[in-house]
């Protein structure tokens, strides 16, 4: 498929669709409207950009082998885990994620700045989970993760569910709950009376 030809056909179809809603009788106005459509008034120019390629690091399994991470992390953090396929595959980290996890293991503070889609969340979730696994679950809230938008909290909740709930035969190694104002009073009371290890 020629993606540029496809784009041109798509724009042409969209232009025809938009223009089907009006009839312009004045020739000068029609010429101006046609010129605006041809200049791309309603659609941008083609945008071509490269996806960033982040330097690869080690795997979660390798960090567990070295003792940097608790051994159970190798079962929690696996790629492609689903309810029907809870085992998944070993997780390969980017180099910046590995550096962040190794820094967290020393107890030092760190700041990670990197591009969208580069796995920033894992760079703090893996150390949090490691901490809970080492100290034991069920001892009250051990981590609070604050998000600027409910949408981010919701997406991270789904990610944690995949990692923590799949593959442990109904006995996850740690607990987590969302507390954003989307919860009803009953859910809030449950969080207060049975605090999770991680609060989103």
Coordinates of C-alpha atoms in Angstrom, one line a residue:
X1 CA 0.0 0.0 0.0
X2 CA 1.3 3.5 -0.9
X3 CA 0.5 5.4 2.3
X4 CA 0.7 8.8 0.6
X5 CA -1.7 7.8 -2.1
X6 CA -4.0 6.5 0.6
X7 CA -3.8 9.8 2.4
X8 CA -4.6 11.7 -0.8
X9 CA -7.7 9.5 -1.4
X10 CA -8.8 10.0 2.2
X11 CA -8.4 13.7 2.0
X12 CA -10.3 13.8 -1.3
X13 CA -13.1 11.8 0.1
X14 CA -13.3 13.9 3.2
X15 CA -13.3 17.1 1.0
X16 CA -16.1 15.8 -1.1
X17 CA -18.1 14.9 2.0
X18 CA -17.6 18.3 3.6
X19 CA -18.5 20.2 0.4
X20 CA -21.7 18.1 0.0
X21 CA -23.2 20.2 2.8
X22 CA -23.3 23.5 1.0
X23 CA -24.0 25.0 -2.4
X24 CA -22.3 28.2 -3.3
X25 CA -23.8 30.1 -6.3
X26 CA -21.4 33.1 -6.3
X27 CA -18.4 32.1 -8.5
X28 CA -15.9 34.3 -6.7
X29 CA -16.8 32.9 -3.3
X30 CA -16.8 29.3 -4.8
X31 CA -13.3 29.9 -6.2
X32 CA -12.1 31.2 -2.8
X33 CA -13.6 28.2 -1.0
X34 CA -12.0 25.8 -3.5
X35 CA -8.6 27.5 -3.1
X36 CA -8.9 27.2 0.7
X37 CA -9.7 23.5 0.4
X38 CA -6.8 22.9 -2.0
X39 CA -4.5 24.7 0.5
X40 CA -5.5 22.3 3.2
X41 CA -7.8 24.5 5.3
X42 CA -9.3 21.5 7.1
X43 CA -6.3 19.1 7.3
X44 CA -2.6 19.4 8.1
X45 CA 0.3 18.5 5.9
X46 CA 1.6 15.0 6.1
X47 CA 3.6 14.5 9.3
X48 CA 6.5 12.1 9.1
X49 CA 8.5 11.4 12.3
X50 CA 10.6 8.6 13.6
X51 CA 9.7 6.6 16.7
X52 CA 12.3 6.9 19.4
X53 CA 14.5 3.9 19.9
X54 CA 15.5 3.7 23.6
X55 CA 18.7 1.9 24.6
X56 CA 17.9 -1.6 25.8
X57 CA 18.8 -2.6 29.3
X58 CA 18.6 -5.9 31.2
X59 CA 15.5 -8.0 32.1
X60 CA 13.6 -8.1 35.3
X61 CA 14.8 -11.7 35.6
X62 CA 18.4 -10.6 35.4
X63 CA 17.9 -8.0 38.1
X64 CA 16.2 -10.7 40.3
X65 CA 19.2 -13.0 39.7
X66 CA 21.5 -10.2 40.9
X67 CA 19.4 -9.6 44.0
X68 CA 18.5 -6.1 42.9
X69 CA 14.9 -7.2 42.9
X70 CA 12.9 -9.6 45.0
X71 CA 12.6 -13.0 43.3
X72 CA 8.8 -12.7 43.0
X73 CA 9.3 -9.6 40.7
X74 CA 10.2 -12.1 37.9
X75 CA 6.6 -13.5 38.2
X76 CA 4.9 -10.1 38.6
X77 CA 6.5 -8.2 35.8
X78 CA 6.1 -10.3 32.6
X79 CA 5.0 -9.1 29.2
X80 CA 1.7 -10.3 27.6
X81 CA 0.1 -11.7 30.8
X82 CA -3.7 -12.3 30.4
X83 CA -6.3 -14.3 32.3
X84 CA -6.0 -17.1 29.8
X85 CA -2.2 -16.9 29.5
X86 CA -1.0 -15.8 33.0
X87 CA 2.7 -16.7 32.5
X88 CA 3.6 -14.2 29.8
X89 CA 7.3 -13.7 28.8
X90 CA 10.3 -12.1 30.6
X91 CA 10.2 -8.3 30.6
X92 CA 13.0 -6.5 28.8
X93 CA 13.7 -3.1 30.3
X94 CA 15.1 0.1 28.7
X95 CA 18.5 1.2 30.0
X96 CA 16.9 4.2 31.8
X97 CA 14.4 2.0 33.5
X98 CA 17.2 -0.3 34.7
X99 CA 19.2 2.6 36.0
X100 CA 16.2 4.0 37.9
X101 CA 15.4 0.6 39.5
X102 CA 19.1 0.1 40.5
X103 CA 19.2 3.6 42.0
X104 CA 15.9 2.9 43.9
X105 CA 17.5 -0.3 45.3
X106 CA 20.2 1.7 47.0
X107 CA 17.6 3.8 48.8
X108 CA 18.6 7.0 46.9
X109 CA 16.2 9.5 45.5
X110 CA 16.1 9.9 41.7
X111 CA 14.4 11.9 39.0
X112 CA 13.7 10.3 35.7
X113 CA 12.8 12.5 32.6
X114 CA 12.3 10.7 29.3
X115 CA 9.9 10.7 26.4
X116 CA 6.3 9.7 26.1
X117 CA 5.9 5.9 25.9
X118 CA 9.3 5.2 27.3
X119 CA 8.1 3.4 30.4
X120 CA 8.4 6.0 33.1
X121 CA 5.7 4.3 35.1
X122 CA 7.6 1.0 35.4
X123 CA 10.6 3.0 36.7
X124 CA 8.7 3.7 39.9
X125 CA 6.2 0.9 40.0
X126 CA 8.9 -1.9 39.9
X127 CA 10.7 -0.4 43.0
X128 CA 7.4 0.0 44.9
X129 CA 6.4 -3.6 44.2
X130 CA 9.9 -4.7 45.2
X131 CA 9.7 -2.8 48.4
X132 CA 6.4 -4.3 49.3
X133 CA 7.5 -7.8 48.5
X134 CA 10.6 -7.4 50.7
X135 CA 8.7 -5.9 53.6
X136 CA 5.5 -8.0 53.4
X137 CA 2.0 -7.2 52.2
X138 CA -0.9 -6.2 54.5
X139 CA 0.9 -3.7 56.7
X140 CA -1.1 -0.7 55.6
X141 CA -0.4 1.7 52.8
X142 CA 3.2 1.5 51.8
X143 CA 3.0 3.7 48.7
X144 CA 0.8 6.5 47.5
X145 CA 1.0 7.3 43.8
X146 CA -0.5 10.6 42.8
X147 CA -1.6 11.2 39.2
X148 CA -2.6 14.6 37.7
X149 CA -5.6 13.1 35.9
X150 CA -8.1 10.3 36.7
X151 CA -7.5 8.9 33.3
X152 CA -3.9 8.2 34.2
X153 CA -4.8 6.6 37.5
X154 CA -7.4 4.4 35.7
X155 CA -4.9 3.2 33.0
X156 CA -2.3 2.4 35.7
X157 CA -4.9 0.5 37.7
X158 CA -5.5 -1.7 34.6
X159 CA -1.7 -2.2 34.2
X160 CA -1.3 -3.2 37.9
X161 CA -4.2 -5.6 37.6
X162 CA -2.5 -7.4 34.7
X163 CA 0.8 -7.6 36.6
X164 CA -0.4 -8.4 40.0
X165 CA -3.6 -10.4 39.5
X166 CA -2.6 -12.7 36.7
X167 CA -0.6 -15.8 37.4
X168 CA -1.0 -16.0 41.2
X169 CA -4.0 -18.3 41.4
X170 CA -6.3 -15.8 43.1
X171 CA -3.6 -14.9 45.7
X172 CA -1.9 -11.8 44.5
X173 CA 1.4 -10.9 46.3
X174 CA 0.2 -7.4 47.1
X175 CA -2.9 -5.2 47.1
X176 CA -3.7 -1.9 45.5
X177 CA -6.8 0.4 45.2
X178 CA -7.8 3.5 43.4
X179 CA -9.0 6.5 45.5
X180 CA -9.8 9.4 43.1
X181 CA -13.4 10.4 43.8
X182 CA -14.8 7.9 41.3
X183 CA -15.4 5.5 44.1
X184 CA -18.7 5.2 46.0
X185 CA -18.9 5.5 49.8
X186 CA -18.8 1.7 50.2
X187 CA -15.6 1.5 48.3
X188 CA -14.0 4.4 50.2
X189 CA -15.0 2.8 53.5
X190 CA -13.4 -0.5 52.4
X191 CA -10.2 1.3 51.6
X192 CA -10.2 3.0 55.1
X193 CA -10.9 -0.2 56.9
X194 CA -8.7 -2.5 54.8
X195 CA -5.9 -0.3 53.4
X196 CA -4.1 -1.6 50.4
X197 CA -0.3 -1.7 50.0
X198 CA -0.5 0.8 47.1
X199 CA -3.0 3.6 46.9
X200 CA -3.5 5.3 43.5

